[in-house]
Amino acid sequence: MSNTAAATRSAEIRLAARPVGEPGPEVFELVRTDVPRPGEGQLLVRNTLMSVDPYMRGRMNDVPSYIPPFELGAVLEGSALGVVVESRDASVPVGATVTHFSGWREYAVVDAAYATIADTALAPEEAYLSVLGTTGLTAYAALTRVAPVREGDVVFVSAAAGAVGSVAGQIARKLGASRVIGSAGGPEKTRRLVEDFGYDAAIDYREGDLEGQLAAAAPEGVDVYLDNVGGDHLRAAIGAMRDGGRIAMVGAISSYNATEPVPGPDNLFQAVAKEITLRGLLVNSYLPLFPEWIGRAAGWLADGSLRSEETVVDGIEQAPAAFLGMMRGANTGKMLVRIGE
């Protein structure tokens, strides 16, 4: 146990205002504050990496949801990784690398019960906030439990160059999909879908005619769709689904900045006619799958058959810009912020 006597000074990002529509830098505030010493059963963690994720946009609104909204004027939170510098729990020693949910700050006091030790000899620390974290688990749960891939299936994934999508294409291939199609924005991302992330075909949604592009990529239809976007992508997928198709509804980033209710797909009755299953996914419901996922993913990472990609921005003060960039699609793979070494 460390013998640190004084409170630790830490920079943190707070929610300064609730955004209307697309947020800007003005909704964030960088504050320096004292972090108290940990109490019994707690840890003081010096964060080195933190995650920014699309779901955080919904938490900026003061509306009921599956997770409480961020408090105005309070520090934000999210997945992070760091080094224990003081421990009041014998099960987690000083010097251990842990993941936890107190991101958006340099130092965090964390209950040891809610910290998980990360084995950085098994995989790089970035992987624990991406492919070995809830990102990878989301893709795995979507394609094995929510909309399970069967041998020979045609699989379509939207936001396929993003955090979940870049993993999902590779998982679909390993689960026996005969063809994997991804949608992304721009020629560089679509090139990488095919060259790096296991996709057979890539659609550039910025070129328009999403339905026509999907029909050309999957002329015999789609069996499984992993939806990260909603809107026009969900409509196109419903139109392309085969009878008995399965849709995992993971996110709807196209509507997160909307200021009015967003209309649903106007072809939803096709889901009835084709007996399609549309099922939502909240990753917290699938946390018991973590050991199964990590057991498989760690082996795939080790043999090189699973690729993990991260876009890393340096500095806690750049966390708001990283979040805003992620919401506009500036990242390939998982968007992370490196807070310190």
Tab-separated table of C-alpha atoms in Angstrom:
chain	number	residue	atom	x	y	z
A	1	MET	CA	0.000	0.000	0.000
A	2	SER	CA	1.218	3.467	-0.846
A	3	ASN	CA	1.800	5.920	1.988
A	4	THR	CA	0.602	8.955	0.033
A	5	ALA	CA	-0.595	11.505	2.592
A	6	ALA	CA	-2.265	14.212	0.541
A	7	ALA	CA	-5.102	14.279	-1.951
A	8	THR	CA	-4.084	13.802	-5.587
A	9	ARG	CA	-4.577	16.614	-8.095
A	10	SER	CA	-6.411	15.478	-11.219
A	11	ALA	CA	-7.846	16.927	-14.420
A	12	GLU	CA	-11.344	15.813	-15.372
A	13	ILE	CA	-13.961	16.557	-18.020
A	14	ARG	CA	-17.393	17.652	-16.825
A	15	LEU	CA	-20.681	18.163	-18.657
A	16	ALA	CA	-21.074	21.955	-18.792
A	17	ALA	CA	-24.342	22.090	-20.777
A	18	ARG	CA	-26.862	19.702	-22.282
A	19	PRO	CA	-26.575	19.745	-26.093
A	20	VAL	CA	-29.451	20.346	-28.468
A	21	GLY	CA	-28.769	18.557	-31.719
A	22	GLU	CA	-25.131	17.969	-32.557
A	23	PRO	CA	-22.939	18.804	-29.553
A	24	GLY	CA	-19.926	21.090	-29.727
A	25	PRO	CA	-16.935	21.831	-27.490
A	26	GLU	CA	-19.043	24.186	-25.372
A	27	VAL	CA	-20.838	21.294	-23.667
A	28	PHE	CA	-17.590	20.157	-22.027
A	29	GLU	CA	-15.501	21.732	-19.277
A	30	LEU	CA	-11.946	20.838	-18.202
A	31	VAL	CA	-11.570	21.152	-14.427
A	32	ARG	CA	-8.691	20.425	-12.062
A	33	THR	CA	-9.732	19.024	-8.716
A	34	ASP	CA	-8.457	17.108	-5.690
A	35	VAL	CA	-9.103	13.374	-5.628
A	36	PRO	CA	-9.371	11.965	-2.093
A	37	ARG	CA	-7.434	8.951	-0.893
A	38	PRO	CA	-9.257	5.646	-1.290
A	39	GLY	CA	-11.285	4.220	1.556
A	40	GLU	CA	-11.447	0.623	2.667
A	41	GLY	CA	-12.097	-1.660	-0.307
A	42	GLN	CA	-11.163	1.056	-2.802
A	43	LEU	CA	-8.326	1.805	-5.225
A	44	LEU	CA	-6.688	4.984	-6.485
A	45	VAL	CA	-6.090	4.468	-10.204
A	46	ARG	CA	-3.956	6.614	-12.503
A	47	ASN	CA	-5.800	6.323	-15.792
A	48	THR	CA	-3.745	5.783	-18.928
A	49	LEU	CA	-6.497	5.133	-21.485
A	50	MET	CA	-10.193	5.953	-21.763
A	51	SER	CA	-12.922	5.189	-24.257
A	52	VAL	CA	-15.404	7.453	-26.004
A	53	ASP	CA	-18.534	5.759	-27.353
A	54	PRO	CA	-21.721	6.659	-29.243
A	55	TYR	CA	-24.037	5.739	-26.343
A	56	MET	CA	-22.545	8.622	-24.366
A	57	ARG	CA	-24.437	11.070	-26.580
A	58	GLY	CA	-27.743	9.764	-25.218
A	59	ARG	CA	-26.534	10.169	-21.649
A	60	MET	CA	-26.016	13.890	-22.282
A	61	ASN	CA	-29.799	14.292	-22.563
A	62	ASP	CA	-31.839	14.532	-19.378
A	63	VAL	CA	-34.280	11.797	-20.340
A	64	PRO	CA	-35.014	8.351	-18.885
A	65	SER	CA	-33.198	5.501	-20.630
A	66	TYR	CA	-31.569	2.156	-19.927
A	67	ILE	CA	-28.680	4.007	-18.257
A	68	PRO	CA	-28.943	7.190	-16.144
A	69	PRO	CA	-28.111	10.507	-17.825
A	70	PHE	CA	-24.888	12.306	-17.039
A	71	GLU	CA	-25.325	14.909	-14.303
A	72	LEU	CA	-24.937	18.516	-15.365
A	73	GLY	CA	-21.769	19.975	-13.855
A	74	ALA	CA	-20.424	16.561	-12.853
A	75	VAL	CA	-17.547	14.564	-14.285
A	76	LEU	CA	-18.470	12.265	-17.173
A	77	GLU	CA	-17.818	8.526	-16.953
A	78	GLY	CA	-17.066	5.595	-19.186
A	79	SER	CA	-14.699	2.694	-19.677
A	80	ALA	CA	-11.072	3.328	-18.760
A	81	LEU	CA	-7.849	1.509	-18.000
A	82	GLY	CA	-5.123	2.498	-15.590
A	83	VAL	CA	-2.523	1.561	-13.016
A	84	VAL	CA	-3.308	1.162	-9.312
A	85	VAL	CA	-1.177	3.647	-7.342
A	86	GLU	CA	-2.818	3.066	-3.949
A	87	SER	CA	-4.828	0.059	-2.794
A	88	ARG	CA	-7.087	-0.528	0.196
A	89	ASP	CA	-8.051	-3.995	-1.008
A	90	ALA	CA	-5.735	-6.990	-0.702
A	91	SER	CA	-7.055	-8.604	-3.887
A	92	VAL	CA	-5.760	-5.783	-6.122
A	93	PRO	CA	-2.118	-4.840	-5.558
A	94	VAL	CA	-0.400	-1.543	-6.255
A	95	GLY	CA	1.003	-1.652	-9.767
A	96	ALA	CA	-1.815	-3.770	-11.214
A	97	THR	CA	-3.403	-2.651	-14.470
A	98	VAL	CA	-7.192	-2.544	-14.162
A	99	THR	CA	-10.225	-1.654	-16.236
A	100	HIS	CA	-13.134	0.209	-14.673
A	101	PHE	CA	-15.902	2.716	-15.488
A	102	SER	CA	-14.444	5.989	-14.152
A	103	GLY	CA	-13.034	7.489	-17.314
A	104	TRP	CA	-12.881	11.151	-18.388
A	105	ARG	CA	-10.366	11.909	-15.604
A	106	GLU	CA	-6.665	11.464	-14.877
A	107	TYR	CA	-7.089	9.824	-11.469
A	108	ALA	CA	-10.073	7.880	-10.153
A	109	VAL	CA	-11.085	6.370	-6.828
A	110	VAL	CA	-12.673	3.042	-7.741
A	111	ASP	CA	-14.353	0.343	-5.666
A	112	ALA	CA	-12.145	-2.738	-6.036
A	113	ALA	CA	-15.265	-4.831	-6.636
A	114	TYR	CA	-15.876	-2.912	-9.872
A	115	ALA	CA	-12.303	-3.070	-11.160
A	116	THR	CA	-11.000	-5.917	-13.321
A	117	ILE	CA	-7.311	-6.763	-13.534
A	118	ALA	CA	-6.071	-6.753	-17.148
A	119	ASP	CA	-3.305	-9.147	-18.144
A	120	THR	CA	-1.154	-6.951	-20.398
A	121	ALA	CA	1.087	-9.967	-21.112
A	122	LEU	CA	-1.884	-11.583	-22.838
A	123	ALA	CA	-2.740	-8.596	-25.047
A	124	PRO	CA	-1.854	-4.894	-25.385
A	125	GLU	CA	-3.646	-2.598	-22.960
A	126	GLU	CA	-5.589	-0.945	-25.817
A	127	ALA	CA	-7.240	-4.283	-26.546
A	128	TYR	CA	-8.942	-4.310	-23.142
A	129	LEU	CA	-10.975	-1.237	-24.131
A	130	SER	CA	-11.653	-2.501	-27.648
A	131	VAL	CA	-11.638	-6.058	-28.917
A	132	LEU	CA	-11.307	-7.655	-25.434
A	133	GLY	CA	-13.703	-5.138	-23.874
A	134	THR	CA	-17.393	-4.478	-24.309
A	135	THR	CA	-16.787	-3.545	-27.957
A	136	GLY	CA	-15.730	-7.054	-28.875
A	137	LEU	CA	-18.302	-8.577	-26.549
A	138	THR	CA	-21.056	-6.597	-28.277
A	139	ALA	CA	-20.111	-7.958	-31.688
A	140	TYR	CA	-19.795	-11.498	-30.325
A	141	ALA	CA	-23.110	-11.438	-28.461
A	142	ALA	CA	-24.862	-9.948	-31.488
A	143	LEU	CA	-23.668	-12.674	-33.844
A	144	THR	CA	-23.895	-15.676	-31.495
A	145	ARG	CA	-26.937	-14.898	-29.325
A	146	VAL	CA	-29.081	-12.052	-30.660
A	147	ALA	CA	-28.894	-12.691	-34.422
A	148	PRO	CA	-26.868	-15.911	-34.551
A	149	VAL	CA	-24.854	-16.580	-37.673
A	150	ARG	CA	-25.299	-20.013	-39.183
A	151	GLU	CA	-23.029	-21.812	-41.596
A	152	GLY	CA	-23.419	-20.329	-45.077
A	153	ASP	CA	-25.219	-17.137	-44.024
A	154	VAL	CA	-24.845	-13.804	-45.767
A	155	VAL	CA	-24.117	-11.136	-43.151
A	156	PHE	CA	-24.429	-7.345	-43.440
A	157	VAL	CA	-22.908	-4.925	-40.903
A	158	SER	CA	-23.346	-1.139	-40.805
A	159	ALA	CA	-20.715	1.243	-39.414
A	160	ALA	CA	-18.431	-1.637	-40.321
A	161	ALA	CA	-15.168	0.288	-39.884
A	162	GLY	CA	-16.148	1.411	-36.384
A	163	ALA	CA	-15.442	-0.121	-33.002
A	164	VAL	CA	-18.037	-2.921	-33.120
A	165	GLY	CA	-18.186	-3.295	-36.880
A	166	SER	CA	-14.464	-3.826	-37.433
A	167	VAL	CA	-14.634	-6.824	-35.080
A	168	ALA	CA	-18.033	-8.085	-36.244
A	169	GLY	CA	-16.962	-8.794	-39.815
A	170	GLN	CA	-14.118	-10.968	-38.605
A	171	ILE	CA	-16.347	-12.833	-36.145
A	172	ALA	CA	-18.982	-13.483	-38.820
A	173	ARG	CA	-16.338	-15.071	-41.017
A	174	LYS	CA	-15.161	-17.305	-38.151
A	175	LEU	CA	-18.756	-18.363	-37.446
A	176	GLY	CA	-19.129	-19.713	-40.967
A	177	ALA	CA	-20.701	-16.871	-42.959
A	178	SER	CA	-20.412	-17.444	-46.691
A	179	ARG	CA	-20.343	-13.715	-47.472
A	180	VAL	CA	-19.809	-10.678	-45.246
A	181	ILE	CA	-20.760	-7.184	-46.417
A	182	GLY	CA	-19.977	-3.943	-44.613
A	183	SER	CA	-21.076	-0.345	-44.966
A	184	ALA	CA	-18.756	2.575	-44.197
A	185	GLY	CA	-18.149	6.164	-45.277
A	186	GLY	CA	-15.481	6.953	-47.854
A	187	PRO	CA	-13.072	5.011	-50.072
A	188	GLU	CA	-10.346	4.574	-47.437
A	189	LYS	CA	-12.658	2.923	-44.923
A	190	THR	CA	-14.313	0.703	-47.507
A	191	ARG	CA	-10.882	-0.382	-48.760
A	192	ARG	CA	-9.856	-1.355	-45.245
A	193	LEU	CA	-13.048	-3.361	-44.698
A	194	VAL	CA	-11.969	-5.753	-47.434
A	195	GLU	CA	-8.213	-5.675	-46.894
A	196	ASP	CA	-8.058	-5.716	-43.079
A	197	PHE	CA	-11.368	-6.613	-41.442
A	198	GLY	CA	-12.573	-9.763	-43.181
A	199	TYR	CA	-15.280	-8.319	-45.429
A	200	ASP	CA	-15.989	-9.706	-48.890
A	201	ALA	CA	-17.631	-6.518	-50.127
A	202	ALA	CA	-17.873	-2.927	-48.940
A	203	ILE	CA	-20.559	-0.307	-49.524
A	204	ASP	CA	-19.743	3.399	-49.392
A	205	TYR	CA	-22.965	4.912	-48.067
A	206	ARG	CA	-21.773	8.393	-49.036
A	207	GLU	CA	-22.213	7.432	-52.683
A	208	GLY	CA	-25.973	7.070	-52.177
A	209	ASP	CA	-28.383	4.394	-53.425
A	210	LEU	CA	-27.735	2.243	-50.376
A	211	GLU	CA	-30.423	-0.252	-51.367
A	212	GLY	CA	-29.008	-0.618	-54.862
A	213	GLN	CA	-25.469	-1.088	-53.567
A	214	LEU	CA	-26.648	-3.705	-51.067
A	215	ALA	CA	-28.609	-5.575	-53.733
A	216	ALA	CA	-25.494	-5.664	-55.922
A	217	ALA	CA	-23.323	-6.896	-53.045
A	218	ALA	CA	-25.877	-9.494	-51.888
A	219	PRO	CA	-27.941	-10.424	-54.964
A	220	GLU	CA	-29.504	-13.425	-53.208
A	221	GLY	CA	-30.357	-11.481	-50.047
A	222	VAL	CA	-29.111	-11.166	-46.466
A	223	ASP	CA	-29.602	-13.560	-43.543
A	224	VAL	CA	-28.138	-11.527	-40.662
A	225	TYR	CA	-27.844	-7.770	-40.190
A	226	LEU	CA	-25.943	-6.106	-37.338
A	227	ASP	CA	-27.370	-2.590	-37.125
A	228	ASN	CA	-25.216	0.183	-35.688
A	229	VAL	CA	-26.823	3.001	-37.676
A	230	GLY	CA	-30.612	2.710	-37.955
A	231	GLY	CA	-32.459	4.950	-40.423
A	232	ASP	CA	-31.749	4.288	-44.092
A	233	HIS	CA	-29.455	1.360	-43.274
A	234	LEU	CA	-32.164	-0.456	-41.336
A	235	ARG	CA	-34.638	0.194	-44.138
A	236	ALA	CA	-32.214	-1.175	-46.752
A	237	ALA	CA	-31.484	-4.234	-44.651
A	238	ILE	CA	-35.156	-5.063	-44.127
A	239	GLY	CA	-35.656	-4.847	-47.880
A	240	ALA	CA	-32.731	-7.184	-48.525
A	241	MET	CA	-33.468	-9.777	-45.830
A	242	ARG	CA	-34.296	-13.337	-46.735
A	243	ASP	CA	-37.226	-15.126	-45.119
A	244	GLY	CA	-36.441	-15.867	-41.485
A	245	GLY	CA	-33.660	-13.286	-41.383
A	246	ARG	CA	-32.276	-11.992	-38.102
A	247	ILE	CA	-31.437	-8.401	-37.178
A	248	ALA	CA	-29.398	-7.406	-34.110
A	249	MET	CA	-30.248	-3.803	-33.211
A	250	VAL	CA	-27.083	-2.556	-31.516
A	251	GLY	CA	-27.188	1.185	-32.174
A	252	ALA	CA	-28.746	3.941	-34.248
A	253	ILE	CA	-26.055	6.579	-34.524
A	254	SER	CA	-27.831	8.258	-37.442
A	255	SER	CA	-30.477	9.557	-35.006
A	256	TYR	CA	-28.488	10.379	-31.864
A	257	ASN	CA	-28.321	14.112	-32.605
A	258	ALA	CA	-31.946	14.382	-33.773
A	259	THR	CA	-34.022	17.116	-32.160
A	260	GLU	CA	-37.373	15.583	-33.183
A	261	PRO	CA	-38.662	11.990	-33.217
A	262	VAL	CA	-37.120	10.030	-36.078
A	263	PRO	CA	-39.547	8.089	-38.307
A	264	GLY	CA	-39.149	4.333	-38.391
A	265	PRO	CA	-38.507	2.401	-41.620
A	266	ASP	CA	-41.493	2.693	-43.958
A	267	ASN	CA	-41.056	-0.934	-45.056
A	268	LEU	CA	-41.404	-2.450	-41.598
A	269	PHE	CA	-44.295	-4.674	-42.711
A	270	GLN	CA	-41.754	-6.644	-44.745
A	271	ALA	CA	-40.437	-7.895	-41.406
A	272	VAL	CA	-43.843	-9.514	-40.918
A	273	ALA	CA	-44.088	-10.922	-44.424
A	274	LYS	CA	-40.569	-12.369	-44.230
A	275	GLU	CA	-40.870	-13.453	-40.577
A	276	ILE	CA	-37.775	-11.454	-39.694
A	277	THR	CA	-36.590	-11.228	-36.101
A	278	LEU	CA	-35.529	-7.759	-34.907
A	279	ARG	CA	-33.972	-7.897	-31.451
A	280	GLY	CA	-32.269	-5.205	-29.416
A	281	LEU	CA	-28.975	-5.691	-27.613
A	282	LEU	CA	-27.684	-4.026	-24.441
A	283	VAL	CA	-24.201	-5.313	-23.760
A	284	ASN	CA	-24.734	-5.242	-19.976
A	285	SER	CA	-27.162	-8.130	-20.421
A	286	TYR	CA	-24.358	-10.243	-21.892
A	287	LEU	CA	-21.515	-9.597	-19.436
A	288	PRO	CA	-21.586	-13.269	-18.300
A	289	LEU	CA	-20.349	-14.090	-21.827
A	290	PHE	CA	-17.062	-12.274	-21.190
A	291	PRO	CA	-15.046	-15.388	-20.206
A	292	GLU	CA	-16.265	-17.251	-23.288
A	293	TRP	CA	-15.479	-14.303	-25.554
A	294	ILE	CA	-12.057	-13.537	-24.101
A	295	GLY	CA	-11.152	-17.207	-24.220
A	296	ARG	CA	-11.824	-17.302	-27.946
A	297	ALA	CA	-10.640	-13.804	-28.829
A	298	ALA	CA	-7.318	-14.060	-26.992
A	299	GLY	CA	-6.421	-17.145	-29.017
A	300	TRP	CA	-7.403	-15.461	-32.264
A	301	LEU	CA	-5.364	-12.373	-31.380
A	302	ALA	CA	-2.380	-14.552	-30.533
A	303	ASP	CA	-2.461	-16.462	-33.828
A	304	GLY	CA	-3.065	-13.261	-35.818
A	305	SER	CA	-6.456	-14.269	-37.186
A	306	LEU	CA	-8.286	-11.465	-35.332
A	307	ARG	CA	-7.236	-7.893	-35.936
A	308	SER	CA	-7.797	-5.156	-33.374
A	309	GLU	CA	-7.796	-1.544	-34.560
A	310	GLU	CA	-7.783	1.622	-32.471
A	311	THR	CA	-7.660	5.328	-33.239
A	312	VAL	CA	-5.835	6.984	-30.326
A	313	VAL	CA	-5.901	10.679	-29.406
A	314	ASP	CA	-3.417	12.006	-26.842
A	315	GLY	CA	-4.286	14.056	-23.760
A	316	ILE	CA	-7.242	14.299	-21.385
A	317	GLU	CA	-7.915	17.795	-22.752
A	318	GLN	CA	-8.509	16.212	-26.183
A	319	ALA	CA	-11.208	13.836	-24.928
A	320	PRO	CA	-14.095	16.119	-26.035
A	321	ALA	CA	-12.587	16.457	-29.527
A	322	ALA	CA	-12.134	12.681	-29.682
A	323	PHE	CA	-15.782	12.158	-28.752
A	324	LEU	CA	-17.026	14.693	-31.302
A	325	GLY	CA	-14.794	13.204	-33.981
A	326	MET	CA	-16.026	9.694	-33.215
A	327	MET	CA	-19.630	10.853	-33.613
A	328	ARG	CA	-18.732	12.162	-37.087
A	329	GLY	CA	-16.952	8.955	-38.081
A	330	ALA	CA	-13.373	10.191	-37.717
A	331	ASN	CA	-12.187	6.874	-36.250
A	332	THR	CA	-11.332	3.505	-37.701
A	333	GLY	CA	-11.901	0.835	-35.084
A	334	LYS	CA	-12.212	1.928	-31.476
A	335	MET	CA	-11.676	5.599	-30.538
A	336	LEU	CA	-9.500	5.892	-27.436
A	337	VAL	CA	-7.862	8.734	-25.521
A	338	ARG	CA	-4.400	8.196	-24.075
A	339	ILE	CA	-4.294	10.092	-20.809
A	340	GLY	CA	-0.750	9.272	-19.700
A	341	GLU	CA	1.916	6.602	-19.582
